Amino acid sequence: MSIVVTGATGHLGKHVIEGLLEKVPADQVTAVVRSEEKAAGLAARGVRIAVADYNAPETFDGAFAAGDRVLLISGNEFDKGRVAQHKVVLDAAKAAGVALFAYTSAPGSLTAALADDHRGTEAAVLESGVTYTLLRNGWYNENYTENLAPVLEHGAVVQAAGEGRISTASRADYAAAAVAVLTGEGHENATYELGGDTAFDFAEYAAAVSRASGKEIVYNAVPAETYKGILTGAGLPAPFAEILAGVDESIAKGELVVTSGDLSRLTGRPTTPITESLAAALKG
């Protein structure tokens, strides 16, 4: 039996692997990666490496074995049909007879276009008949704290989220929840709504950046169209800018406030406040 993690060298995957290595022997962990080179450090620590690509179904032949617990970390190639990519992994896992198939999804309350691929993947998981756990991850602290340069440069947090509030948590928090599911019991056919313990709005976030940086930072709420223009002007592809603007519109409606308490319950600890991630990012 192995615990298999796809996207294992990505931002979230790295945290999941580290968490697993604290709980189980390295030879019980399989990292599915696209680049063997990137996984050399994991291989050196005794982690099994499987090289496979969501866009090449044949590469998943033999990636899973009966009884494995699998975490499918959702892909980030928005332009390549993520549901079809995810089904490649799901089909291989089902054919192998895995014991549990966990998937990192999006909050059930989210209606933005970003959620479409997640809902499509969830439907495929349910239809497949595999034993599943849906980890509906909310937004990450790092989505904001890793993009502080323009905020500090212009003295403004610019979003199209109005006065909407959001319950973020750190990548490490979401990874710890996945580790709890992959190494624990009683998570069969469960759906968890995951988010931070405390919601904030962007005026509060701007004030937090001000305090942490010592610079005056204001919140500049703009219309979604303006925000898209800012993002594309900064070099983001138009389709991705559209997705991010759509998420902000959902935040304005309160769709990324998560009140379930599932994340801190699964990890057994409070979630990481945005202020803590901010402090770490500014130390940089």
mmCIF file with all atom_site columns, N, CA and C in Angstrom, residues 242-284:
data_model
loop_
_atom_site.group_PDB
_atom_site.id
_atom_site.type_symbol
_atom_site.label_atom_id
_atom_site.label_alt_id
_atom_site.label_comp_id
_atom_site.label_asym_id
_atom_site.label_entity_id
_atom_site.label_seq_id
_atom_site.pdbx_PDB_ins_code
_atom_site.Cartn_x
_atom_site.Cartn_y
_atom_site.Cartn_z
_atom_site.occupancy
_atom_site.B_iso_or_equiv
_atom_site.pdbx_formal_charge
_atom_site.auth_seq_id
_atom_site.auth_comp_id
_atom_site.auth_asym_id
_atom_site.auth_atom_id
_atom_site.pdbx_PDB_model_num
ATOM 1   N N  . GLU A 1 242 ? -9.761  36.870 -16.446 1.00 0.00 ? 242 GLU A N  1
ATOM 2   C CA . GLU A 1 242 ? -11.225 36.717 -16.365 1.00 0.00 ? 242 GLU A CA 1
ATOM 3   C C  . GLU A 1 242 ? -11.606 35.837 -15.177 1.00 0.00 ? 242 GLU A C  1
ATOM 4   N N  . ILE A 1 243 ? -10.879 34.740 -14.989 1.00 0.00 ? 243 ILE A N  1
ATOM 5   C CA . ILE A 1 243 ? -11.147 33.813 -13.885 1.00 0.00 ? 243 ILE A CA 1
ATOM 6   C C  . ILE A 1 243 ? -10.948 34.510 -12.542 1.00 0.00 ? 243 ILE A C  1
ATOM 7   N N  . LEU A 1 244 ? -9.834  35.249 -12.408 1.00 0.00 ? 244 LEU A N  1
ATOM 8   C CA . LEU A 1 244 ? -9.542  35.921 -11.139 1.00 0.00 ? 244 LEU A CA 1
ATOM 9   C C  . LEU A 1 244 ? -10.566 37.019 -10.831 1.00 0.00 ? 244 LEU A C  1
ATOM 10  N N  . ALA A 1 245 ? -10.971 37.741 -11.858 1.00 0.00 ? 245 ALA A N  1
ATOM 11  C CA . ALA A 1 245 ? -11.997 38.774 -11.663 1.00 0.00 ? 245 ALA A CA 1
ATOM 12  C C  . ALA A 1 245 ? -13.319 38.126 -11.244 1.00 0.00 ? 245 ALA A C  1
ATOM 13  N N  . GLY A 1 246 ? -13.603 36.968 -11.811 1.00 0.00 ? 246 GLY A N  1
ATOM 14  C CA . GLY A 1 246 ? -14.820 36.237 -11.439 1.00 0.00 ? 246 GLY A CA 1
ATOM 15  C C  . GLY A 1 246 ? -14.792 35.783 -9.990  1.00 0.00 ? 246 GLY A C  1
ATOM 16  N N  . VAL A 1 247 ? -13.620 35.379 -9.524  1.00 0.00 ? 247 VAL A N  1
ATOM 17  C CA . VAL A 1 247 ? -13.478 34.990 -8.117  1.00 0.00 ? 247 VAL A CA 1
ATOM 18  C C  . VAL A 1 247 ? -13.752 36.200 -7.221  1.00 0.00 ? 247 VAL A C  1
ATOM 19  N N  . ASP A 1 248 ? -13.208 37.362 -7.595  1.00 0.00 ? 248 ASP A N  1
ATOM 20  C CA . ASP A 1 248 ? -13.456 38.574 -6.795  1.00 0.00 ? 248 ASP A CA 1
ATOM 21  C C  . ASP A 1 248 ? -14.948 38.906 -6.738  1.00 0.00 ? 248 ASP A C  1
ATOM 22  N N  . GLU A 1 249 ? -15.640 38.728 -7.840  1.00 0.00 ? 249 GLU A N  1
ATOM 23  C CA . GLU A 1 249 ? -17.090 38.980 -7.838  1.00 0.00 ? 249 GLU A CA 1
ATOM 24  C C  . GLU A 1 249 ? -17.795 38.018 -6.881  1.00 0.00 ? 249 GLU A C  1
ATOM 25  N N  . SER A 1 250 ? -17.291 36.782 -6.815  1.00 0.00 ? 250 SER A N  1
ATOM 26  C CA . SER A 1 250 ? -17.846 35.813 -5.866  1.00 0.00 ? 250 SER A CA 1
ATOM 27  C C  . SER A 1 250 ? -17.540 36.212 -4.425  1.00 0.00 ? 250 SER A C  1
ATOM 28  N N  . ILE A 1 251 ? -16.314 36.737 -4.199  1.00 0.00 ? 251 ILE A N  1
ATOM 29  C CA . ILE A 1 251 ? -15.965 37.213 -2.853  1.00 0.00 ? 251 ILE A CA 1
ATOM 30  C C  . ILE A 1 251 ? -16.920 38.331 -2.441  1.00 0.00 ? 251 ILE A C  1
ATOM 31  N N  . ALA A 1 252 ? -17.222 39.229 -3.373  1.00 0.00 ? 252 ALA A N  1
ATOM 32  C CA . ALA A 1 252 ? -18.147 40.339 -3.086  1.00 0.00 ? 252 ALA A CA 1
ATOM 33  C C  . ALA A 1 252 ? -19.503 39.819 -2.632  1.00 0.00 ? 252 ALA A C  1
ATOM 34  N N  . LYS A 1 253 ? -19.892 38.648 -3.130  1.00 0.00 ? 253 LYS A N  1
ATOM 35  C CA . LYS A 1 253 ? -21.192 38.054 -2.765  1.00 0.00 ? 253 LYS A CA 1
ATOM 36  C C  . LYS A 1 253 ? -21.101 37.192 -1.505  1.00 0.00 ? 253 LYS A C  1
ATOM 37  N N  . GLY A 1 254 ? -19.902 37.074 -0.933  1.00 0.00 ? 254 GLY A N  1
ATOM 38  C CA . GLY A 1 254 ? -19.746 36.259 0.284   1.00 0.00 ? 254 GLY A CA 1
ATOM 39  C C  . GLY A 1 254 ? -19.546 34.779 0.029   1.00 0.00 ? 254 GLY A C  1
ATOM 40  N N  . GLU A 1 255 ? -19.208 34.417 -1.207  1.00 0.00 ? 255 GLU A N  1
ATOM 41  C CA . GLU A 1 255 ? -19.136 32.991 -1.552  1.00 0.00 ? 255 GLU A CA 1
ATOM 42  C C  . GLU A 1 255 ? -17.853 32.311 -1.089  1.00 0.00 ? 255 GLU A C  1
ATOM 43  N N  . LEU A 1 256 ? -16.865 33.085 -0.627  1.00 0.00 ? 256 LEU A N  1
ATOM 44  C CA . LEU A 1 256 ? -15.634 32.461 -0.135  1.00 0.00 ? 256 LEU A CA 1
ATOM 45  C C  . LEU A 1 256 ? -15.469 32.642 1.371   1.00 0.00 ? 256 LEU A C  1
ATOM 46  N N  . VAL A 1 257 ? -16.582 32.832 2.046   1.00 0.00 ? 257 VAL A N  1
ATOM 47  C CA . VAL A 1 257 ? -16.593 32.754 3.511   1.00 0.00 ? 257 VAL A CA 1
ATOM 48  C C  . VAL A 1 257 ? -16.974 31.316 3.871   1.00 0.00 ? 257 VAL A C  1
ATOM 49  N N  . VAL A 1 258 ? -16.079 30.647 4.585   1.00 0.00 ? 258 VAL A N  1
ATOM 50  C CA . VAL A 1 258 ? -16.300 29.239 4.966   1.00 0.00 ? 258 VAL A CA 1
ATOM 51  C C  . VAL A 1 258 ? -16.475 29.187 6.476   1.00 0.00 ? 258 VAL A C  1
ATOM 52  N N  . THR A 1 259 ? -17.599 28.657 6.928   1.00 0.00 ? 259 THR A N  1
ATOM 53  C CA . THR A 1 259 ? -17.886 28.660 8.373   1.00 0.00 ? 259 THR A CA 1
ATOM 54  C C  . THR A 1 259 ? -17.982 27.252 8.970   1.00 0.00 ? 259 THR A C  1
ATOM 55  N N  . SER A 1 260 ? -17.597 26.249 8.182   1.00 0.00 ? 260 SER A N  1
ATOM 56  C CA . SER A 1 260 ? -17.781 24.853 8.624   1.00 0.00 ? 260 SER A CA 1
ATOM 57  C C  . SER A 1 260 ? -16.871 24.460 9.791   1.00 0.00 ? 260 SER A C  1
ATOM 58  N N  . GLY A 1 261 ? -15.689 25.084 9.890   1.00 0.00 ? 261 GLY A N  1
ATOM 59  C CA . GLY A 1 261 ? -14.713 24.656 10.899  1.00 0.00 ? 261 GLY A CA 1
ATOM 60  C C  . GLY A 1 261 ? -14.008 23.361 10.528  1.00 0.00 ? 261 GLY A C  1
ATOM 61  N N  . ASP A 1 262 ? -14.267 22.839 9.311   1.00 0.00 ? 262 ASP A N  1
ATOM 62  C CA . ASP A 1 262 ? -13.685 21.544 8.910   1.00 0.00 ? 262 ASP A CA 1
ATOM 63  C C  . ASP A 1 262 ? -12.158 21.570 8.887   1.00 0.00 ? 262 ASP A C  1
ATOM 64  N N  . LEU A 1 263 ? -11.567 22.696 8.463   1.00 0.00 ? 263 LEU A N  1
ATOM 65  C CA . LEU A 1 263 ? -10.113 22.720 8.298   1.00 0.00 ? 263 LEU A CA 1
ATOM 66  C C  . LEU A 1 263 ? -9.399  22.599 9.643   1.00 0.00 ? 263 LEU A C  1
ATOM 67  N N  . SER A 1 264 ? -9.774  23.413 10.603  1.00 0.00 ? 264 SER A N  1
ATOM 68  C CA . SER A 1 264 ? -9.101  23.328 11.903  1.00 0.00 ? 264 SER A CA 1
ATOM 69  C C  . SER A 1 264 ? -9.444  22.014 12.608  1.00 0.00 ? 264 SER A C  1
ATOM 70  N N  . ARG A 1 265 ? -10.638 21.481 12.331  1.00 0.00 ? 265 ARG A N  1
ATOM 71  C CA . ARG A 1 265 ? -11.014 20.196 12.943  1.00 0.00 ? 265 ARG A CA 1
ATOM 72  C C  . ARG A 1 265 ? -10.154 19.064 12.380  1.00 0.00 ? 265 ARG A C  1
ATOM 73  N N  . LEU A 1 266 ? -9.940  19.056 11.076  1.00 0.00 ? 266 LEU A N  1
ATOM 74  C CA . LEU A 1 266 ? -9.130  18.001 10.459  1.00 0.00 ? 266 LEU A CA 1
ATOM 75  C C  . LEU A 1 266 ? -7.667  18.081 10.884  1.00 0.00 ? 266 LEU A C  1
ATOM 76  N N  . THR A 1 267 ? -7.142  19.303 10.997  1.00 0.00 ? 267 THR A N  1
ATOM 77  C CA . THR A 1 267 ? -5.716  19.460 11.312  1.00 0.00 ? 267 THR A CA 1
ATOM 78  C C  . THR A 1 267 ? -5.446  19.423 12.805  1.00 0.00 ? 267 THR A C  1
ATOM 79  N N  . GLY A 1 268 ? -6.500  19.660 13.595  1.00 0.00 ? 268 GLY A N  1
ATOM 80  C CA . GLY A 1 268 ? -6.316  19.660 15.041  1.00 0.00 ? 268 GLY A CA 1
ATOM 81  C C  . GLY A 1 268 ? -5.636  20.912 15.563  1.00 0.00 ? 268 GLY A C  1
ATOM 82  N N  . ARG A 1 269 ? -5.692  21.989 14.772  1.00 0.00 ? 269 ARG A N  1
ATOM 83  C CA . ARG A 1 269 ? -5.068  23.256 15.212  1.00 0.00 ? 269 ARG A CA 1
ATOM 84  C C  . ARG A 1 269 ? -5.784  24.417 14.533  1.00 0.00 ? 269 ARG A C  1
ATOM 85  N N  . PRO A 1 270 ? -5.650  25.617 15.099  1.00 0.00 ? 270 PRO A N  1
ATOM 86  C CA . PRO A 1 270 ? -6.249  26.786 14.437  1.00 0.00 ? 270 PRO A CA 1
ATOM 87  C C  . PRO A 1 270 ? -5.590  27.006 13.078  1.00 0.00 ? 270 PRO A C  1
ATOM 88  N N  . THR A 1 271 ? -6.321  27.607 12.162  1.00 0.00 ? 271 THR A N  1
ATOM 89  C CA . THR A 1 271 ? -5.732  27.918 10.852  1.00 0.00 ? 271 THR A CA 1
ATOM 90  C C  . THR A 1 271 ? -4.773  29.099 10.980  1.00 0.00 ? 271 THR A C  1
ATOM 91  N N  . THR A 1 272 ? -3.894  29.233 9.989   1.00 0.00 ? 272 THR A N  1
ATOM 92  C CA . THR A 1 272 ? -2.874  30.293 10.012  1.00 0.00 ? 272 THR A CA 1
ATOM 93  C C  . THR A 1 272 ? -3.503  31.635 9.641   1.00 0.00 ? 272 THR A C  1
ATOM 94  N N  . PRO A 1 273 ? -3.428  32.635 10.528  1.00 0.00 ? 273 PRO A N  1
ATOM 95  C CA . PRO A 1 273 ? -4.012  33.942 10.194  1.00 0.00 ? 273 PRO A CA 1
ATOM 96  C C  . PRO A 1 273 ? -3.261  34.592 9.033   1.00 0.00 ? 273 PRO A C  1
ATOM 97  N N  . ILE A 1 274 ? -3.962  35.416 8.273   1.00 0.00 ? 274 ILE A N  1
ATOM 98  C CA . ILE A 1 274 ? -3.338  36.118 7.152   1.00 0.00 ? 274 ILE A CA 1
ATOM 99  C C  . ILE A 1 274 ? -2.171  36.979 7.651   1.00 0.00 ? 274 ILE A C  1
ATOM 100 N N  . THR A 1 275 ? -2.282  37.509 8.875   1.00 0.00 ? 275 THR A N  1
ATOM 101 C CA . THR A 1 275 ? -1.221  38.366 9.415   1.00 0.00 ? 275 THR A CA 1
ATOM 102 C C  . THR A 1 275 ? 0.076   37.590 9.594   1.00 0.00 ? 275 THR A C  1
ATOM 103 N N  . GLU A 1 276 ? -0.042  36.318 9.951   1.00 0.00 ? 276 GLU A N  1
ATOM 104 C CA . GLU A 1 276 ? 1.155   35.481 10.130  1.00 0.00 ? 276 GLU A CA 1
ATOM 105 C C  . GLU A 1 276 ? 1.843   35.231 8.785   1.00 0.00 ? 276 GLU A C  1
ATOM 106 N N  . SER A 1 277 ? 1.056   34.927 7.755   1.00 0.00 ? 277 SER A N  1
ATOM 107 C CA . SER A 1 277 ? 1.623   34.721 6.415   1.00 0.00 ? 277 SER A CA 1
ATOM 108 C C  . SER A 1 277 ? 2.216   36.022 5.876   1.00 0.00 ? 277 SER A C  1
ATOM 109 N N  . LEU A 1 278 ? 1.575   37.144 6.197   1.00 0.00 ? 278 LEU A N  1
ATOM 110 C CA . LEU A 1 278 ? 2.081   38.451 5.782   1.00 0.00 ? 278 LEU A CA 1
ATOM 111 C C  . LEU A 1 278 ? 3.468   38.707 6.376   1.00 0.00 ? 278 LEU A C  1
ATOM 112 N N  . ALA A 1 279 ? 3.583   38.470 7.684   1.00 0.00 ? 279 ALA A N  1
ATOM 113 C CA . ALA A 1 279 ? 4.852   38.704 8.380   1.00 0.00 ? 279 ALA A CA 1
ATOM 114 C C  . ALA A 1 279 ? 5.965   37.857 7.767   1.00 0.00 ? 279 ALA A C  1
ATOM 115 N N  . ALA A 1 280 ? 5.630   36.578 7.467   1.00 0.00 ? 280 ALA A N  1
ATOM 116 C CA . ALA A 1 280 ? 6.619   35.669 6.876   1.00 0.00 ? 280 ALA A CA 1
ATOM 117 C C  . ALA A 1 280 ? 7.025   36.149 5.487   1.00 0.00 ? 280 ALA A C  1
ATOM 118 N N  . ALA A 1 281 ? 6.060   36.630 4.707   1.00 0.00 ? 281 ALA A N  1
ATOM 119 C CA . ALA A 1 281 ? 6.344   37.082 3.331   1.00 0.00 ? 281 ALA A CA 1
ATOM 120 C C  . ALA A 1 281 ? 7.216   38.345 3.350   1.00 0.00 ? 281 ALA A C  1
ATOM 121 N N  . LEU A 1 282 ? 6.962   39.228 4.277   1.00 0.00 ? 282 LEU A N  1
ATOM 122 C CA . LEU A 1 282 ? 7.734   40.478 4.333   1.00 0.00 ? 282 LEU A CA 1
ATOM 123 C C  . LEU A 1 282 ? 9.154   40.241 4.819   1.00 0.00 ? 282 LEU A C  1
ATOM 124 N N  . LYS A 1 283 ? 9.327   39.215 5.651   1.00 0.00 ? 283 LYS A N  1
ATOM 125 C CA . LYS A 1 283 ? 10.689  38.841 6.079   1.00 0.00 ? 283 LYS A CA 1
ATOM 126 C C  . LYS A 1 283 ? 11.453  38.314 4.886   1.00 0.00 ? 283 LYS A C  1
ATOM 127 N N  . GLY A 1 284 ? 10.697  37.557 4.060   1.00 0.00 ? 284 GLY A N  1
ATOM 128 C CA . GLY A 1 284 ? 11.107  37.026 2.787   1.00 0.00 ? 284 GLY A CA 1
ATOM 129 C C  . GLY A 1 284 ? 12.466  36.477 2.666   1.00 0.00 ? 284 GLY A C  1
#
